[in-house]
Coordinates of C-alpha atoms in Angstrom, one line a residue:
Chain A
M1 CA 4.7 40.4 -18.5
K2 CA 8.0 41.7 -17.1
K3 CA 6.5 42.1 -13.7
N4 CA 5.1 38.5 -13.8
R5 CA 8.5 37.1 -14.7
K6 CA 10.1 39.0 -11.7
K7 CA 7.4 37.5 -9.5
I8 CA 8.2 34.0 -10.7
L9 CA 11.9 34.5 -10.2
R10 CA 11.4 35.8 -6.7
K11 CA 9.3 32.7 -5.8
R12 CA 12.1 30.4 -7.0
K13 CA 14.3 28.9 -4.4
P14 CA 17.7 30.6 -4.6
N15 CA 19.8 27.5 -5.1
R16 CA 17.8 26.0 -8.0
S17 CA 19.3 26.0 -11.5
I18 CA 16.9 26.8 -14.3
G19 CA 18.3 23.9 -16.4
G20 CA 17.5 21.5 -13.6
D21 CA 14.0 22.8 -13.3
I22 CA 13.4 22.3 -17.0
G23 CA 14.8 18.8 -16.8
I24 CA 12.4 18.0 -14.0
Y25 CA 9.4 19.3 -15.9
I26 CA 10.4 17.2 -19.0
L27 CA 10.9 14.1 -16.9
L28 CA 7.6 14.6 -15.1
I29 CA 5.7 15.0 -18.4
L30 CA 7.3 12.0 -20.0
F31 CA 6.8 9.7 -17.1
G32 CA 3.4 11.2 -16.3
A33 CA 2.2 10.3 -19.8
F34 CA 3.4 6.7 -19.2
F35 CA 1.7 6.5 -15.9
A36 CA -1.5 8.1 -17.1
L37 CA -1.8 6.0 -20.2
P38 CA -3.9 3.0 -18.9
L39 CA -6.0 5.4 -16.9
V40 CA -6.8 7.5 -20.0
Y41 CA -7.5 4.3 -21.9
S42 CA -10.1 3.1 -19.3
I43 CA -11.8 6.5 -19.4
C44 CA -11.9 6.5 -23.2
T45 CA -13.2 2.9 -23.3
A46 CA -16.0 3.7 -20.9
F47 CA -17.4 6.2 -23.4
K48 CA -16.9 4.0 -26.5
P49 CA -19.9 2.6 -28.3
L50 CA -19.7 -1.2 -28.6
D51 CA -18.6 -1.3 -32.2
E52 CA -15.6 0.9 -31.3
I53 CA -14.6 -1.4 -28.5
Y54 CA -14.2 -4.2 -31.0
I55 CA -12.8 -2.2 -33.9
F56 CA -9.8 -3.4 -35.9
P57 CA -7.2 -2.1 -35.8
P58 CA -7.9 -1.0 -32.2
K59 CA -8.1 2.7 -31.6
F60 CA -6.9 4.2 -28.3
Y61 CA -9.1 7.3 -28.3
V62 CA -12.8 7.4 -28.5
K63 CA -14.3 8.8 -31.8
N64 CA -18.0 9.1 -31.1
P65 CA -18.3 9.3 -27.3
T66 CA -21.5 8.0 -26.0
M67 CA -23.2 7.6 -22.6
D68 CA -24.7 4.3 -23.7
N69 CA -22.5 2.2 -21.4
F70 CA -23.5 4.2 -18.4
A71 CA -27.2 4.1 -19.4
D72 CA -26.9 0.3 -19.8
L73 CA -25.1 0.0 -16.4
F74 CA -27.8 2.0 -14.6
N75 CA -30.5 0.0 -16.5
I76 CA -29.1 -3.3 -15.3
M77 CA -28.6 -2.0 -11.8
G78 CA -32.3 -1.1 -11.8
Q79 CA -33.3 -4.7 -12.6
S80 CA -31.2 -6.1 -9.7
F81 CA -32.9 -8.4 -7.2
V82 CA -31.6 -6.4 -4.3
P83 CA -31.9 -2.6 -4.9
F84 CA -28.5 -1.2 -5.9
S85 CA -28.7 1.5 -3.4
R86 CA -28.3 -1.2 -0.8
Y87 CA -25.0 -2.3 -2.2
I88 CA -23.8 1.3 -2.3
F89 CA -24.9 1.8 1.3
N90 CA -23.1 -1.4 2.4
S91 CA -19.8 -0.3 0.7
V92 CA -20.1 3.3 1.9
F93 CA -20.9 2.3 5.5
M94 CA -18.1 -0.3 5.8
T95 CA -15.6 2.0 4.2
A96 CA -16.5 5.0 6.5
A97 CA -16.7 2.9 9.7
G98 CA -13.5 1.0 8.9
T99 CA -11.5 4.0 8.0
L100 CA -12.6 6.0 11.1
G101 CA -11.6 3.2 13.4
N102 CA -8.4 2.6 11.6
V103 CA -7.3 6.2 11.9
I104 CA -8.3 6.5 15.6
F105 CA -6.8 3.2 16.9
C106 CA -3.6 3.4 14.8
S107 CA -3.0 7.0 15.9
M108 CA -3.6 6.2 19.6
G109 CA -1.2 3.3 19.5
A110 CA 1.4 5.1 17.4
Y111 CA 1.3 8.1 19.8
V112 CA 2.4 6.1 22.9
L113 CA 4.8 4.0 20.9
S114 CA 6.6 7.0 19.5
K115 CA 6.5 9.4 22.4
Y116 CA 6.7 7.3 25.6
Q117 CA 9.1 4.7 27.0
F118 CA 7.4 1.8 28.6
P119 CA 8.2 -2.0 29.0
G120 CA 7.3 -3.8 25.8
N121 CA 7.3 -0.7 23.6
K122 CA 10.1 -1.7 21.2
A123 CA 9.1 -5.4 21.0
F124 CA 5.5 -4.5 20.1
F125 CA 6.5 -2.2 17.3
A126 CA 9.0 -4.7 15.9
M127 CA 6.1 -7.2 15.9
V128 CA 3.9 -4.8 13.9
Q129 CA 6.6 -4.2 11.4
T130 CA 7.3 -7.8 11.0
A131 CA 3.6 -8.7 10.5
L132 CA 3.6 -6.7 7.3
M133 CA 5.9 -9.2 5.7
F134 CA 3.6 -12.2 6.0
S135 CA 1.6 -13.1 3.0
V136 CA -2.1 -12.4 3.4
Y137 CA -3.1 -15.3 1.2
V138 CA -2.4 -18.0 3.8
T139 CA -3.9 -16.1 6.7
Q140 CA -7.3 -16.1 5.1
I141 CA -8.2 -19.6 6.4
P142 CA -7.1 -18.9 10.0
N143 CA -8.9 -15.6 9.8
Y144 CA -12.0 -17.4 8.6
L145 CA -11.8 -19.8 11.6
I146 CA -11.4 -16.9 14.0
M147 CA -14.4 -15.1 12.5
T148 CA -16.5 -18.3 12.8
K149 CA -15.5 -18.6 16.5
L150 CA -16.6 -14.9 17.0
G151 CA -19.8 -15.6 15.2
W152 CA -19.1 -12.7 12.8
I153 CA -19.5 -14.5 9.6
D154 CA -22.0 -12.8 7.4
T155 CA -22.0 -9.6 9.4
Y156 CA -20.6 -6.1 8.8
L157 CA -18.3 -6.7 11.7
S158 CA -16.2 -9.2 9.8
I159 CA -15.1 -6.5 7.4
I160 CA -15.1 -3.4 9.6
V161 CA -13.3 -4.6 12.8
P162 CA -10.2 -6.2 11.2
A163 CA -9.8 -3.0 9.2
F164 CA -9.3 -1.1 12.5
A165 CA -5.9 -2.5 13.3
T166 CA -3.8 -2.5 10.2
P167 CA 0.0 -2.9 10.7
M168 CA 0.6 -0.4 7.9
G169 CA -1.6 2.2 9.6
L170 CA 0.2 2.1 12.9
F171 CA 3.6 2.0 11.1
L172 CA 2.8 5.1 9.1
M173 CA 1.4 7.1 12.0
K174 CA 4.4 6.2 14.2
Q175 CA 6.9 7.3 11.6
F176 CA 5.3 10.7 11.3
M177 CA 4.8 11.2 15.1
E178 CA 8.5 10.6 15.7
G179 CA 9.1 14.1 14.1
I180 CA 7.1 15.8 16.9
P181 CA 9.5 17.5 19.3
D182 CA 9.4 16.0 22.9
A183 CA 9.8 19.5 24.3
L184 CA 6.3 20.4 22.9
I185 CA 4.7 17.5 24.8
E186 CA 6.7 18.3 28.0
A187 CA 5.6 21.9 27.8
A188 CA 1.9 20.9 27.5
K189 CA 2.3 18.6 30.5
I190 CA 3.8 21.3 32.6
D191 CA 0.8 23.4 31.6
G192 CA -1.3 20.6 33.1
A193 CA -2.7 19.0 30.0
K194 CA -3.6 15.3 30.3
E195 CA -2.4 12.7 27.7
G196 CA -5.8 12.5 26.0
R197 CA -5.8 16.3 25.6
I198 CA -2.3 16.4 24.3
F199 CA -3.1 13.7 21.8
V200 CA -6.2 15.4 20.4
R201 CA -5.1 19.0 20.6
I202 CA -1.4 18.9 19.8
V203 CA -0.3 15.6 18.3
M204 CA -3.1 14.9 15.9
P205 CA -3.1 18.4 14.3
M206 CA 0.7 18.2 13.8
V207 CA 0.5 14.9 11.9
K208 CA -2.4 15.9 9.7
P209 CA -0.7 15.0 6.5
A210 CA -0.1 11.5 8.0
W211 CA -3.7 10.7 8.9
L212 CA -5.0 12.2 5.7
T213 CA -2.7 9.8 3.9
L214 CA -3.9 7.0 6.0
I215 CA -7.5 7.8 5.1
I216 CA -6.6 7.4 1.5
F217 CA -4.9 4.0 2.1
S218 CA -7.8 2.8 4.2
V219 CA -10.6 4.0 1.8
I220 CA -9.0 2.4 -1.2
A221 CA -8.4 -0.9 0.6
I222 CA -11.9 -1.3 2.1
W223 CA -13.7 0.2 -0.9
N224 CA -12.1 -2.4 -3.3
N225 CA -12.7 -5.2 -0.8
R226 CA -15.1 -7.7 -2.5
A227 CA -15.8 -9.2 1.0
A228 CA -16.7 -12.5 -0.8
T229 CA -15.2 -14.8 1.8
F230 CA -17.0 -13.5 4.9
I231 CA -20.3 -12.3 3.6
Y232 CA -23.0 -14.5 1.9
S233 CA -26.3 -12.7 2.4
E234 CA -27.2 -10.8 -0.8
E235 CA -28.3 -7.7 1.0
L236 CA -25.0 -7.4 2.9
K237 CA -22.8 -7.7 -0.2
T238 CA -20.6 -4.9 -1.3
L239 CA -20.6 -2.8 -4.5
P240 CA -17.5 -4.2 -6.2
Y241 CA -18.9 -7.7 -5.7
A242 CA -22.3 -6.8 -7.1
L243 CA -20.7 -5.0 -10.1
Q244 CA -18.5 -7.8 -10.9
Q245 CA -21.5 -10.1 -11.1
L246 CA -23.0 -7.7 -13.7
I247 CA -20.1 -7.8 -16.1
L248 CA -19.8 -11.5 -16.2
G249 CA -22.5 -11.4 -18.9
G250 CA -20.0 -11.8 -21.7
V251 CA -19.0 -9.9 -24.8
S252 CA -22.1 -7.7 -25.0
R253 CA -21.4 -6.4 -21.5
A254 CA -17.8 -5.3 -22.4
G255 CA -19.0 -1.7 -22.6
V256 CA -20.7 -1.9 -19.3
G257 CA -17.6 -3.4 -17.9
A258 CA -15.6 -0.3 -18.9
A259 CA -18.3 1.9 -17.3
V260 CA -18.1 -0.2 -14.1
T261 CA -14.3 0.3 -13.9
L262 CA -14.8 4.1 -14.1
F263 CA -17.8 4.0 -11.8
M264 CA -15.8 2.2 -9.1
M265 CA -13.1 4.8 -9.2
I266 CA -15.3 7.8 -8.4
V267 CA -15.3 7.4 -4.6
P268 CA -11.5 6.6 -4.2
I269 CA -10.6 9.5 -6.5
T270 CA -12.9 12.0 -4.8
I271 CA -11.5 11.0 -1.3
F272 CA -8.0 11.1 -2.7
L273 CA -8.4 14.6 -4.1
M274 CA -10.0 15.9 -0.9
C275 CA -7.3 14.5 1.3
E276 CA -4.3 15.1 -0.9
G277 CA -5.4 18.7 -1.5
N278 CA -5.3 19.2 2.3
V279 CA -1.9 17.4 2.6
I280 CA -0.4 19.8 0.2
E281 CA -2.0 22.8 1.9
T282 CA -0.8 21.9 5.4
M283 CA 2.7 22.9 4.5
A284 CA 2.4 26.6 5.6
S285 CA 0.8 25.8 9.0
S286 CA 3.2 23.1 10.3
G287 CA 5.8 25.5 11.5
I288 CA 6.6 24.2 14.9
K289 CA 9.6 21.9 14.9
D290 CA 12.9 21.8 16.6
Chain B
M1 CA 25.0 -15.5 55.5
S2 CA 21.4 -14.6 56.3
S3 CA 22.3 -11.0 56.1
V4 CA 23.4 -11.5 52.5
M5 CA 20.2 -13.3 51.7
A6 CA 18.2 -10.5 53.3
K7 CA 20.1 -7.9 51.3
Y8 CA 19.5 -9.9 48.1
M9 CA 15.8 -10.1 48.9
T10 CA 15.5 -6.4 49.5
I11 CA 17.3 -5.6 46.2
Q12 CA 15.0 -8.0 44.4
K13 CA 12.0 -6.4 46.1
R14 CA 13.1 -3.0 45.2
K15 CA 13.7 -4.1 41.6
F16 CA 10.2 -5.5 41.4
K17 CA 8.7 -2.4 43.0
H18 CA 10.6 -0.3 40.5
G19 CA 9.4 -2.3 37.6
W20 CA 5.8 -2.2 38.9
K21 CA 6.1 1.5 39.4
V22 CA 7.3 2.0 35.9
A23 CA 4.5 -0.2 34.6
K24 CA 2.0 1.7 36.7
Q25 CA 3.2 5.0 35.5
S26 CA 2.9 3.7 32.0
R27 CA -0.7 2.6 32.6
I28 CA -2.0 5.4 30.4
C29 CA 0.3 4.2 27.6
Y30 CA -1.0 0.7 27.8
L31 CA -4.5 2.1 27.8
F32 CA -3.8 4.0 24.6
L33 CA -2.3 0.9 23.0
L34 CA -4.9 -1.6 24.2
P35 CA -7.6 -1.3 21.5
Y36 CA -5.0 -1.6 18.7
A37 CA -3.1 -4.4 20.5
L38 CA -6.2 -6.5 21.1
L39 CA -7.4 -6.3 17.5
F40 CA -3.9 -6.7 16.1
T41 CA -3.3 -9.8 18.2
L42 CA -6.7 -11.3 17.2
F43 CA -6.7 -10.6 13.5
T44 CA -3.0 -10.5 12.6
V45 CA -0.8 -12.2 15.1
A46 CA -3.0 -15.2 15.7
P47 CA -3.6 -16.0 12.0
V48 CA 0.2 -15.7 11.3
C49 CA 1.0 -18.0 14.2
M50 CA -1.6 -20.5 13.1
S51 CA -0.2 -20.4 9.5
I52 CA 3.3 -21.1 10.8
Y53 CA 1.9 -24.0 12.8
Y54 CA 0.1 -25.3 9.7
S55 CA 3.4 -25.3 7.8
F56 CA 4.4 -28.3 9.9
T57 CA 1.2 -30.2 9.1
Y58 CA -0.8 -31.7 6.3
Y59 CA -3.9 -29.6 6.1
N60 CA -6.4 -29.8 3.3
V61 CA -8.9 -27.4 5.0
L62 CA -11.6 -30.1 5.1
E63 CA -10.0 -32.5 7.6
P64 CA -8.2 -31.4 10.7
A65 CA -4.5 -30.6 10.3
R66 CA -2.2 -33.6 10.8
F67 CA 1.3 -32.9 12.1
I68 CA 4.0 -34.1 9.7
G69 CA 7.1 -32.3 11.0
L70 CA 9.4 -30.8 8.4
T71 CA 8.1 -32.8 5.4
N72 CA 6.6 -29.7 3.7
Y73 CA 9.9 -27.9 3.9
I74 CA 11.9 -30.8 2.7
N75 CA 9.6 -31.3 -0.3
L76 CA 9.7 -27.6 -1.0
I77 CA 13.5 -27.6 -1.3
L78 CA 14.2 -31.0 -2.7
A79 CA 11.2 -32.1 -4.8
D80 CA 9.5 -28.9 -6.1
D81 CA 11.1 -27.7 -9.4
V82 CA 8.4 -25.1 -9.9
F83 CA 9.3 -23.6 -6.5
L84 CA 12.8 -23.0 -7.7
I85 CA 11.6 -21.2 -10.8
S86 CA 9.3 -19.1 -8.6
V87 CA 12.2 -18.2 -6.2
K88 CA 14.3 -17.2 -9.2
N89 CA 11.5 -15.0 -10.6
T90 CA 10.7 -13.5 -7.2
F91 CA 14.3 -12.6 -6.5
L92 CA 14.6 -11.1 -10.0
L93 CA 11.5 -9.0 -9.5
A94 CA 12.5 -8.0 -6.0
A95 CA 16.1 -7.1 -7.0
I96 CA 14.9 -4.9 -9.9
T97 CA 11.5 -3.5 -9.0
G98 CA 12.3 -3.1 -5.3
P99 CA 15.2 -0.6 -5.5
I100 CA 14.1 1.1 -8.7
G101 CA 10.5 1.5 -7.5
Y102 CA 11.7 2.8 -4.2
I103 CA 14.1 5.4 -5.7
M104 CA 11.5 6.3 -8.3
S105 CA 8.9 6.9 -5.5
F106 CA 11.2 9.2 -3.7
L107 CA 12.5 11.1 -6.7
F108 CA 9.1 11.7 -8.2
A109 CA 7.7 12.8 -4.8
W110 CA 10.7 15.2 -4.5
F111 CA 10.3 16.5 -8.0
I112 CA 6.6 17.0 -7.6
N113 CA 7.3 18.9 -4.4
E114 CA 9.0 21.6 -6.5
L115 CA 5.9 22.3 -8.5
P116 CA 3.2 24.9 -7.9
R117 CA 0.4 23.7 -5.6
L118 CA -2.4 22.9 -8.1
L119 CA -0.1 21.1 -10.5
R120 CA 1.3 19.2 -7.5
A121 CA -2.1 17.7 -6.7
I122 CA -2.7 16.7 -10.3
M123 CA 0.7 15.1 -10.7
V124 CA 0.3 13.1 -7.4
L125 CA -3.0 11.8 -8.7
I126 CA -1.5 10.7 -12.1
F127 CA 1.4 8.8 -10.5
Y128 CA -0.8 7.3 -7.8
A129 CA -3.7 6.4 -10.1
P130 CA -2.5 2.8 -10.8
T131 CA -2.8 2.1 -7.1
I132 CA -6.2 3.9 -6.6
S133 CA -7.9 1.9 -9.4
G134 CA -6.8 -1.5 -8.1
Q135 CA -7.7 -3.4 -11.2
V136 CA -6.6 -1.1 -14.0
Y137 CA -3.4 -3.0 -14.7
M138 CA -5.6 -5.4 -16.7
V139 CA -5.4 -2.7 -19.4
W140 CA -1.8 -3.9 -20.0
A141 CA -3.1 -7.2 -21.1
L142 CA -4.8 -5.4 -24.1
L143 CA -1.7 -3.2 -24.7
F144 CA 0.6 -6.2 -24.8
S145 CA -1.9 -8.6 -26.4
G146 CA -0.1 -11.2 -28.5
D147 CA -1.9 -10.7 -31.8
S148 CA -1.8 -7.7 -34.1
Y149 CA -4.8 -6.3 -32.1
G150 CA -2.4 -5.5 -29.3
Y151 CA -1.5 -1.9 -29.3
V152 CA 2.2 -2.5 -28.7
N153 CA 2.4 -5.0 -31.6
A154 CA 0.3 -2.7 -33.8
W155 CA 2.6 0.3 -33.2
L156 CA 5.8 -1.6 -33.6
M157 CA 4.6 -3.2 -36.8
Q158 CA 3.5 0.2 -38.1
F159 CA 7.0 1.6 -37.6
G160 CA 8.5 -1.5 -39.1
I161 CA 10.4 -2.5 -36.0
I162 CA 8.9 -6.0 -36.0
D163 CA 7.4 -7.9 -38.9
E164 CA 5.0 -10.2 -37.1
P165 CA 3.2 -9.9 -33.8
V166 CA 5.2 -10.8 -30.7
L167 CA 3.6 -13.0 -28.1
W168 CA 4.5 -10.7 -25.3
L169 CA 2.6 -12.5 -22.6
T170 CA 3.0 -16.1 -23.5
D171 CA 6.5 -16.2 -25.0
V172 CA 8.9 -17.2 -22.2
K173 CA 11.5 -14.8 -23.5
Y174 CA 9.4 -11.6 -23.0
M175 CA 7.1 -12.4 -20.1
M176 CA 9.3 -11.3 -17.2
G177 CA 10.3 -8.1 -19.1
V178 CA 6.6 -7.1 -19.5
I179 CA 5.9 -8.0 -15.9
I180 CA 8.8 -5.9 -14.7
I181 CA 7.5 -2.9 -16.6
V182 CA 4.0 -3.3 -15.2
V183 CA 5.2 -3.8 -11.7
L184 CA 7.3 -0.7 -11.9
W185 CA 4.3 1.2 -13.3
M186 CA 2.4 0.2 -10.1
S187 CA 5.3 0.8 -7.8
L188 CA 4.5 4.5 -6.9
G189 CA 2.1 3.3 -4.2
N190 CA 1.8 3.8 -0.5
G191 CA 5.5 4.6 0.0
F192 CA 5.3 7.3 -2.7
L193 CA 2.3 8.9 -1.0
S194 CA 4.0 8.9 2.4
F195 CA 7.0 10.6 0.8
V196 CA 4.7 13.3 -0.6
A197 CA 3.2 13.9 2.9
G198 CA 6.6 13.8 4.6
L199 CA 8.1 16.4 2.3
Q200 CA 5.3 18.8 3.2
G201 CA 6.2 18.5 6.8
I202 CA 9.8 19.7 6.6
D203 CA 10.3 23.0 8.2
E204 CA 11.0 25.8 5.7
S205 CA 13.4 27.6 8.1
Q206 CA 15.8 24.7 7.7
F207 CA 16.1 25.3 4.0
E208 CA 16.5 29.0 4.6
A209 CA 19.3 28.3 7.1
G210 CA 20.7 26.1 4.3
Y211 CA 20.9 28.9 1.8
V212 CA 22.8 31.0 4.4
D213 CA 25.1 28.2 5.2
G214 CA 26.1 27.9 1.6
I215 CA 24.2 24.9 0.3
K216 CA 24.8 25.4 -3.4
N217 CA 22.4 23.2 -5.3
R218 CA 19.4 21.0 -4.9
W219 CA 21.4 17.8 -4.6
Q220 CA 23.3 19.1 -1.6
E221 CA 20.1 20.3 -0.1
L222 CA 18.6 16.8 -0.7
W223 CA 21.5 15.0 1.0
Y224 CA 22.1 17.4 4.0
I225 CA 18.6 18.6 4.8
T226 CA 15.8 16.8 3.0
L227 CA 16.9 13.2 3.4
P228 CA 17.8 13.4 7.1
N229 CA 14.4 14.9 7.8
M230 CA 12.7 12.2 5.8
K231 CA 14.3 9.2 7.6
P232 CA 11.1 7.9 9.2
M233 CA 9.2 8.0 5.9
L234 CA 12.2 6.5 4.1
L235 CA 12.0 3.5 6.4
F236 CA 8.3 3.2 5.9
G237 CA 8.7 3.4 2.1
A238 CA 11.4 0.8 2.3
V239 CA 9.2 -1.7 4.1
M240 CA 6.4 -1.0 1.6
A241 CA 8.8 -1.6 -1.3
I242 CA 9.9 -4.9 0.1
T243 CA 6.3 -6.1 0.7
Q244 CA 5.3 -5.0 -2.7
S245 CA 8.2 -6.4 -4.7
F246 CA 8.3 -9.7 -2.9
G247 CA 4.5 -10.1 -3.0
V248 CA 4.0 -9.8 -6.8
A249 CA 1.4 -12.3 -7.9
D250 CA -1.9 -10.7 -9.1
V251 CA -0.1 -9.1 -12.0
T252 CA 1.6 -12.2 -13.3
M253 CA -1.6 -14.3 -12.8
V254 CA -3.8 -11.8 -14.8
L255 CA -1.3 -10.9 -17.5
C256 CA 0.6 -14.2 -18.2
G257 CA -2.2 -16.6 -17.2
F258 CA -2.2 -19.0 -14.4
P259 CA -0.3 -21.2 -14.7
S260 CA 1.9 -19.3 -17.2
T261 CA 3.7 -21.0 -20.1
D262 CA 6.2 -23.4 -18.6
Y263 CA 5.6 -21.7 -15.2
A264 CA 8.0 -19.0 -16.6
A265 CA 6.2 -16.2 -14.8
E266 CA 5.5 -18.1 -11.5
T267 CA 6.3 -16.1 -8.4
V268 CA 6.6 -17.4 -4.9
V269 CA 3.2 -15.9 -4.0
S270 CA 1.5 -17.2 -7.1
H271 CA 2.9 -20.6 -6.3
L272 CA 1.5 -20.3 -2.8
I273 CA -1.9 -19.4 -4.1
D274 CA -1.8 -22.4 -6.4
Y275 CA -1.3 -24.8 -3.5
G276 CA -3.5 -22.9 -1.0
Q277 CA -6.5 -22.1 -3.1
Y278 CA -6.5 -24.6 -6.0
R279 CA -4.8 -27.8 -4.7
F280 CA -6.2 -27.4 -1.1
D281 CA -2.8 -28.0 0.5
M282 CA -2.7 -25.3 3.1
G283 CA 0.1 -26.9 5.0
Y284 CA 2.4 -26.7 1.9
A285 CA 1.2 -23.1 1.1
S286 CA 1.9 -22.1 4.7
A287 CA 5.4 -23.5 4.4
I288 CA 6.0 -21.4 1.3
A289 CA 4.7 -18.3 3.1
T290 CA 6.9 -19.0 6.1
V291 CA 10.0 -19.2 3.9
L292 CA 9.1 -16.0 2.1
F293 CA 8.5 -14.4 5.5
V294 CA 12.0 -15.2 6.8
V295 CA 13.6 -14.0 3.5
M296 CA 11.7 -10.7 3.7
I297 CA 12.6 -10.1 7.4
L298 CA 16.3 -10.6 6.5
C299 CA 16.0 -8.3 3.6
N300 CA 14.3 -5.7 5.8
K301 CA 17.2 -5.9 8.3
A302 CA 19.7 -5.3 5.5
V303 CA 17.8 -2.3 4.2
H304 CA 17.6 -0.8 7.7
A305 CA 21.3 -1.1 8.1
L306 CA 21.7 0.7 4.7
L307 CA 19.3 3.5 5.6
R308 CA 21.2 4.3 8.8
K309 CA 24.0 5.7 6.5
V310 CA 21.7 8.3 4.9
G311 CA 22.7 11.9 5.4
T312 CA 25.9 11.2 7.2

């Protein structure tokens, strides 16, 4: 016990007050409860039998947890006109392809924008940053017109390709790449490395937390995309769209609706945990800085 | 005279040659940027430019756009009472949830960074969960439901704080308060996650040097070491906070109804959606978007100027 306490004390940073640490823990627990509340509620509701969902006065927690909602959900899925595996494939494919392209294109652009001086550099970045401020609701119609011109309506391309060049992705990657010392890149050049090699071998490993974070952003955005404006064929539709159709069945589908909410979160949360776990781990290895 | 001309010409030639040489040397840079630049131009710049053009037209999506000059803007400012309400609400939301959400994002990212590793991952998940789930904010509609079924009403009545249920989402007095709480709840989004990632990247040796140099407490460390190292992420987070707090619309539309009672919860973006997607007046909606765009750019400029003072 005593040994343990010593170990904890040694691990503490020397300039941290114990009172402050306790304060932080209390704050995090209080706010954590507030932030987790709706999430806990949706998880509970997904396991509630129908009579508990409509009980009065309403109960927050589930009393007799049941898997009925999920059984119903999979049952309805099985009766679908297009096999549900098809919707799942569509969503997984679009999310994976879109995210991969997003990370690669944004990182390549961010690398030269942050580490090289060339005519048009600053102006281009200012444009990217400004583009973030324009409301997406009014660009939907022009986007639709452009998609029509390209002949991409009702294809995977209409969802995947625009996801490659998000202003937020480039902005994020550029901000992180600015922290890489120029001396490191110069040294690599003197050793005869070409830009492509420097990018893959030096720059990308150093900004691992950034692209892991970008993967999270991208997966969440594309996964939740209902893609209802660009895609009409039933067999190309995405999972959130198909699931939304299921729960429009009224009061009796309320339980299924709760199950759907939880079901949709499985993929983003899994990706989040995988990436964020790595972000937190990279700390020890990112030692090279000036 | 001719010699002067000749000299001028050679200087110009040299200048051009130099510029060409720089551009040629940067060829690899343009090559790296090209794929992004192409797609960005096609799917972001072009639609934005088209929208700005539409703002000067009457465009009902079915017929071709008809140029009408500044009419949309004049109507917007002089004839649209609801727009004024929406501006007031949006400024209120931006002024409160923008700075508070931004500071909260940073503070929580920083606090979480002090925790042991496993706990850190769990806490990040909890705080980021509202953003992951996308639609879970609908739960707030149940919590704040106006009858005694609503959890908030049920609890408050149980403790005798109120006697009868409060119409949280339809009473003009309470609507914006509830919206602010929900928006704040959702504000630990992308900026927060970039802070978490940025804090991981700060070199430990700087903190160790700080101990030696006599940095006494965590607040000094924050100001002299952590914040200066986090400047690029702080900038990113600020832009995210601006886009989020000025762009609030889904939350008000889902919670308070659309349109809300007396338009009391109308925001600029929900006003824009009203015209763009329900009244088929894309020209007018684009004018609203353009005004919002200009306001956000100005706000962004001001925030940049403020952030330059950090750590000095």
